[in-house]
Coordinates of C-alpha atoms and ligand atoms in Angstrom, one line a residue:
L1 CA 15.8 -62.9 66.4
P2 CA 19.1 -62.9 64.5
L3 CA 19.7 -59.7 62.4
D4 CA 18.8 -61.0 59.0
E5 CA 15.6 -62.5 60.2
R6 CA 14.8 -59.4 62.0
L7 CA 15.2 -57.3 58.9
E8 CA 13.2 -59.7 56.8
R9 CA 10.4 -59.5 59.4
R10 CA 10.5 -55.7 59.1
I11 CA 9.7 -55.9 55.6
I12 CA 6.8 -58.6 56.1
D13 CA 5.3 -56.8 59.2
G14 CA 5.7 -53.4 57.6
E15 CA 7.6 -52.4 60.8
R16 CA 9.7 -49.3 60.4
T17 CA 10.9 -48.7 63.9
G18 CA 14.6 -49.5 64.4
L19 CA 15.1 -50.4 60.6
E20 CA 17.9 -47.8 60.1
A21 CA 19.8 -49.2 63.1
D22 CA 19.4 -52.8 61.9
L23 CA 20.5 -51.8 58.4
D24 CA 23.6 -50.0 59.7
E25 CA 24.4 -53.3 61.8
A26 CA 24.0 -55.4 58.5
L27 CA 26.2 -52.9 56.7
G28 CA 29.1 -53.7 59.0
S29 CA 29.2 -57.2 57.7
R30 CA 27.8 -57.1 54.1
D31 CA 27.4 -54.5 51.3
A32 CA 24.3 -52.7 50.5
I33 CA 23.5 -54.8 47.6
A34 CA 23.7 -58.1 49.2
I35 CA 21.3 -56.9 52.1
I36 CA 18.7 -55.9 49.3
N37 CA 19.2 -58.9 47.4
D38 CA 19.5 -61.6 50.1
T39 CA 17.3 -60.3 52.8
L40 CA 14.9 -57.5 51.9
L41 CA 13.7 -58.9 48.6
S42 CA 13.1 -62.2 50.1
G43 CA 10.8 -60.3 52.7
M44 CA 8.9 -58.9 49.8
K45 CA 8.6 -62.4 48.1
T46 CA 7.0 -63.4 51.4
V47 CA 4.6 -60.4 51.3
G48 CA 3.6 -61.3 47.7
D49 CA 3.0 -64.9 48.7
L50 CA 1.0 -63.9 51.7
F51 CA -1.1 -61.4 49.5
G52 CA -1.5 -63.8 46.8
S53 CA -3.1 -66.4 49.1
G54 CA -5.4 -64.2 50.8
Q55 CA -3.5 -64.1 54.0
M56 CA -2.5 -60.4 53.8
Q57 CA -4.5 -57.4 53.0
L58 CA -3.5 -54.7 50.6
P59 CA -3.0 -51.8 53.0
F60 CA -0.4 -54.1 54.8
V61 CA 1.2 -54.7 51.4
L62 CA 1.6 -51.0 51.1
Q63 CA 3.0 -50.7 54.4
S64 CA 5.6 -53.4 53.5
A65 CA 6.4 -51.4 50.3
E66 CA 7.0 -48.4 52.3
V67 CA 9.4 -49.9 54.7
M68 CA 11.1 -51.5 51.7
K69 CA 11.5 -48.0 50.0
A70 CA 12.8 -46.6 53.1
A71 CA 15.4 -49.4 53.4
V72 CA 16.5 -48.9 49.8
A73 CA 16.8 -45.1 50.4
H74 CA 18.9 -45.7 53.6
L75 CA 21.2 -48.1 51.7
E76 CA 21.6 -46.2 48.7
P77 CA 24.4 -43.9 49.9
H78 CA 26.3 -47.1 50.8
M79 CA 26.4 -48.4 47.3
E80 CA 29.3 -48.6 45.3
K81 CA 29.5 -45.9 42.5
S82 CA 31.5 -46.1 39.3
D83 CA 33.5 -43.0 38.3
G84 CA 32.5 -43.0 34.6
A85 CA 29.8 -40.7 34.0
G86 CA 27.8 -40.1 30.6
K87 CA 27.9 -43.8 29.6
G88 CA 24.3 -43.4 28.0
T89 CA 20.8 -42.4 28.6
I90 CA 17.8 -44.6 29.3
V91 CA 14.2 -43.6 29.7
L92 CA 12.7 -45.7 32.4
A93 CA 8.9 -46.1 33.2
T94 CA 6.5 -48.4 34.8
V95 CA 4.0 -49.1 32.0
K96 CA 0.3 -47.6 31.8
G97 CA -2.1 -49.0 34.4
D98 CA 0.7 -50.4 36.7
V99 CA 1.6 -48.7 40.0
H100 CA 4.4 -51.1 41.1
D101 CA 7.6 -49.0 41.2
I102 CA 10.2 -50.7 43.8
G103 CA 11.8 -52.9 41.2
K104 CA 12.0 -49.9 38.5
N105 CA 13.7 -47.6 41.2
L106 CA 16.1 -50.3 42.0
V107 CA 17.1 -50.4 38.2
D108 CA 17.3 -46.5 38.4
I109 CA 19.7 -46.7 41.4
I110 CA 21.9 -49.4 39.8
L111 CA 22.1 -47.6 36.5
S112 CA 22.6 -44.2 38.0
N113 CA 25.4 -45.4 40.2
N114 CA 27.1 -47.0 37.2
G115 CA 27.4 -44.0 34.9
Y116 CA 24.2 -44.0 33.2
T117 CA 21.6 -41.1 33.1
V118 CA 18.2 -42.2 33.9
V119 CA 15.1 -40.2 33.0
N120 CA 12.6 -41.9 35.5
L121 CA 9.2 -41.1 34.3
G122 CA 7.5 -42.7 37.2
I123 CA 4.5 -45.2 37.3
K124 CA 1.4 -45.5 34.7
Q125 CA 3.2 -44.3 31.9
P126 CA 1.4 -44.4 28.4
I127 CA 3.7 -45.3 25.4
N128 CA 3.3 -41.6 24.1
A129 CA 4.8 -40.3 27.2
I130 CA 7.7 -42.8 27.1
L131 CA 8.5 -42.1 23.4
D132 CA 8.2 -38.3 23.9
A133 CA 10.7 -38.4 26.7
A134 CA 12.9 -40.9 24.8
E135 CA 12.8 -38.2 21.8
Q136 CA 13.4 -35.4 23.8
H137 CA 16.3 -36.8 25.9
N138 CA 17.9 -38.5 22.8
A139 CA 17.9 -41.5 24.7
D140 CA 20.0 -44.7 24.0
A141 CA 17.4 -47.2 25.2
I142 CA 14.0 -47.4 26.8
G143 CA 13.3 -49.6 29.8
M144 CA 9.8 -50.5 30.7
S145 CA 8.7 -52.3 34.0
G146 CA 5.7 -54.0 35.0
L147 CA 4.5 -56.4 37.5
L148 CA 1.0 -57.1 36.6
V149 CA 0.1 -59.7 34.2
K150 CA -1.8 -57.2 32.2
S151 CA 1.4 -55.2 32.1
T152 CA 2.9 -57.9 29.7
V153 CA 0.1 -57.2 27.3
I154 CA 0.6 -53.7 27.5
M155 CA 4.4 -54.1 26.8
K156 CA 3.6 -56.0 23.8
D157 CA 1.3 -53.2 22.6
N158 CA 3.8 -50.7 23.1
L159 CA 6.4 -52.6 20.9
A160 CA 3.5 -52.9 18.3
E161 CA 3.2 -49.1 18.6
M162 CA 6.8 -48.5 18.2
L163 CA 7.0 -50.7 15.3
Q164 CA 3.9 -49.0 13.6
R165 CA 5.6 -45.5 14.2
G166 CA 8.9 -46.8 12.8
M167 CA 10.7 -46.4 15.9
A168 CA 11.6 -49.9 16.7
T169 CA 15.2 -49.3 15.0
R170 CA 15.8 -46.2 17.0
F171 CA 15.4 -47.4 20.6
P172 CA 16.5 -50.6 22.0
V173 CA 14.0 -51.9 24.6
L174 CA 14.8 -53.5 28.0
L175 CA 11.7 -55.2 29.7
G176 CA 11.6 -56.3 33.4
G177 CA 9.1 -57.0 36.1
A178 CA 7.9 -60.2 38.0
A179 CA 5.0 -61.0 35.6
L180 CA 7.4 -61.4 32.7
T181 CA 9.3 -64.5 31.8
R182 CA 12.5 -64.8 29.5
S183 CA 10.8 -66.9 27.0
Y184 CA 7.8 -64.5 26.6
V185 CA 10.3 -61.8 25.9
E186 CA 13.0 -63.6 23.9
D187 CA 10.8 -65.7 22.1
D188 CA 7.3 -64.3 21.6
L189 CA 7.9 -60.5 21.8
R190 CA 11.2 -60.7 19.8
D191 CA 9.3 -62.5 16.9
L192 CA 6.9 -59.6 16.5
Y193 CA 9.4 -56.9 17.2
E194 CA 11.0 -57.2 13.6
G195 CA 14.0 -55.0 13.1
G196 CA 14.0 -53.9 16.6
E197 CA 16.2 -54.9 19.6
V198 CA 14.2 -56.2 22.9
H199 CA 15.8 -57.7 26.0
Y200 CA 14.5 -59.4 29.1
A201 CA 16.0 -58.2 32.3
R202 CA 15.5 -60.5 35.3
D203 CA 16.8 -58.1 37.8
A204 CA 18.5 -54.6 38.1
F205 CA 22.0 -56.0 37.3
E206 CA 20.9 -57.9 34.2
G207 CA 19.4 -54.3 33.3
L208 CA 23.0 -53.1 33.9
S209 CA 24.9 -55.6 31.8
L210 CA 22.1 -55.1 29.0
M211 CA 22.7 -51.5 28.9
D212 CA 26.5 -52.0 28.6
R213 CA 25.8 -54.4 25.6
V214 CA 23.4 -52.0 24.0
M215 CA 25.9 -49.1 24.3
T216 CA 28.8 -50.9 22.7
Ligands
B1M301 CO1 0.8 -55.4 44.0 N1 0.6 -57.2 42.9 N2 -1.0 -55.1 43.5 N3 1.1 -53.9 45.0 N4 2.4 -56.5 44.4 C1 1.9 -58.0 42.9 C2 2.6 -57.8 41.6 C3 1.1 -59.5 42.7 C4 2.0 -60.5 42.1 C5 0.8 -60.1 44.1 C6 0.1 -61.3 44.2 O1 -0.9 -61.5 44.0 N5 1.0 -62.3 44.6 C7 -0.1 -59.3 42.1 C8 -0.2 -59.3 40.7 C9 -1.0 -60.5 40.0 C10 -1.2 -60.3 38.5 O2 -1.1 -59.6 37.8 N6 -1.5 -61.8 38.2 C11 -0.4 -57.7 42.7 C12 -1.7 -57.1 42.6 C13 -2.9 -58.1 42.1 C14 -2.0 -55.8 42.9 C15 -3.1 -55.0 42.9 C16 -4.0 -55.2 41.6 C17 -4.0 -55.3 44.1 C18 -5.4 -54.7 44.3 O3 -5.5 -53.5 44.1 N7 -6.4 -55.5 44.5 C19 -2.6 -53.6 42.9 C20 -2.5 -53.1 41.4 C21 -2.6 -51.6 41.2 C22 -2.0 -51.3 39.8 O4 -0.9 -51.5 39.5 N8 -3.0 -50.8 38.8 C23 -1.3 -53.7 43.6 C24 -0.9 -52.7 44.5 C25 0.3 -52.9 45.2 C26 0.7 -51.9 46.2 C27 0.6 -50.5 45.9 C28 0.2 -52.1 47.5 C29 2.4 -52.1 46.3 C30 3.3 -51.7 45.3 C31 3.9 -50.5 46.0 C32 5.0 -49.9 45.0 O5 5.5 -50.4 44.2 N9 5.2 -48.5 45.3 C33 2.2 -53.8 45.9 C34 3.4 -54.6 46.2 C35 4.5 -54.3 46.9 C36 3.5 -56.1 45.5 C37 4.3 -57.2 45.7 C38 4.1 -58.0 47.0 C39 5.9 -56.9 45.6 C40 6.2 -56.2 44.4 C41 7.8 -55.5 44.8 O6 8.0 -54.4 45.0 N10 8.7 -56.5 44.6 C42 4.0 -58.2 44.4 C43 4.3 -59.6 44.7 C44 5.5 -60.1 43.8 O7 6.0 -59.5 43.0 N11 5.7 -61.2 43.8 C45 2.7 -57.6 43.9 C46 10.1 -56.2 44.9 C47 10.7 -55.7 43.6 C48 12.1 -55.3 43.7 O8 10.6 -56.5 42.7 O9 9.5 -55.1 41.0 O10 9.8 -57.5 40.5 P1 10.3 -56.2 41.1 O11 11.7 -56.0 40.5 C49 12.6 -57.0 40.2 C50 12.9 -57.5 38.9 O12 11.4 -57.8 38.4 C51 13.6 -56.6 38.1 O13 14.4 -56.0 39.0 C52 14.0 -56.2 40.4 C53 15.0 -56.7 41.1 O14 16.3 -56.4 40.9 N12 12.8 -55.4 37.4 C54 13.5 -54.9 36.3 C55 11.6 -54.7 37.5 N13 11.5 -54.1 36.7 C56 12.6 -53.9 35.7 C57 12.9 -53.1 34.7 C58 14.2 -53.3 34.1 C59 15.1 -54.5 34.6 C60 14.8 -55.3 35.8 O15 14.5 -52.7 32.9 C61 13.7 -51.8 32.3

């Protein structure tokens, strides 16, 4: 198989042997971000489609996720880093009840590489933990990730909780994850999040440009 297809296949099949060598070869002609966006994520999308249609069982999805994580870890040192540190602090978490963290961790990498301090709380984080960390670290923003449809409801509850506690004006919120849509965040959630700032990030790069905007 050609290199690109081979890499995509490794994600789909959860096959790690030879992964690093293929990634190194790919780095010869493209940058790390392009390899992730154009090739690896397309493999993950196929995994999601196969799982969604019942053609792939969960343990195999997990294997694919492990290979994806290993690939990102291998590519990370090759990513461009900006010199400017200390642009601001964001507390980042996958919301309560949700274990998906590949996207969140990509956001962490992209923001960290671009001068932000990221306090990454991990997965299944209740709003209390997120708000405690935001206060403790004097965060400039809160980022929540979630891939399950039920996580979109949790995010809504989290915003309601922030409103109720009078914290909406304090922390701008960035939301991302495959189950969200732009209109859900920018129409429905914004409507209820009166006085606060809530943004939708389609991918890690939109997350970065939103952080840049929030900080100006
Ligand atoms: Co799960 N899973 N999974 N899964 N899984 C989905 C999300 C699903 C769509 C698959 C499907 O059915 N087609 C489906 C959800 C359906 C729904 O809610 N309606 C699903 C399901 C059902 C489940 C379980 C319930 C399965 C089960 O147990 N029966 C279970 C859930 C457990 C739980 O959370 N409580 C489960 C478990 C798992 C694994 C553990 C096996 C594994 C996760 C491993 C891990 O993350 N460590 C897994 C995986 C890998 C997937 C799919 C296949 C791939 C997700 C992924 O990593 N994508 C996924 C299918 C899909 O998404 N289409 C699926 C790559 C990643 C880079 O994308 O996270 O979207 P994503 O991030 C993007 C953007 O969304 C954005 O930036 C990234 C790109 O730059 N982004 C942000 C994300 N967060 C952001 C935050 C920001 C900004 C941007 O700012 C704060």
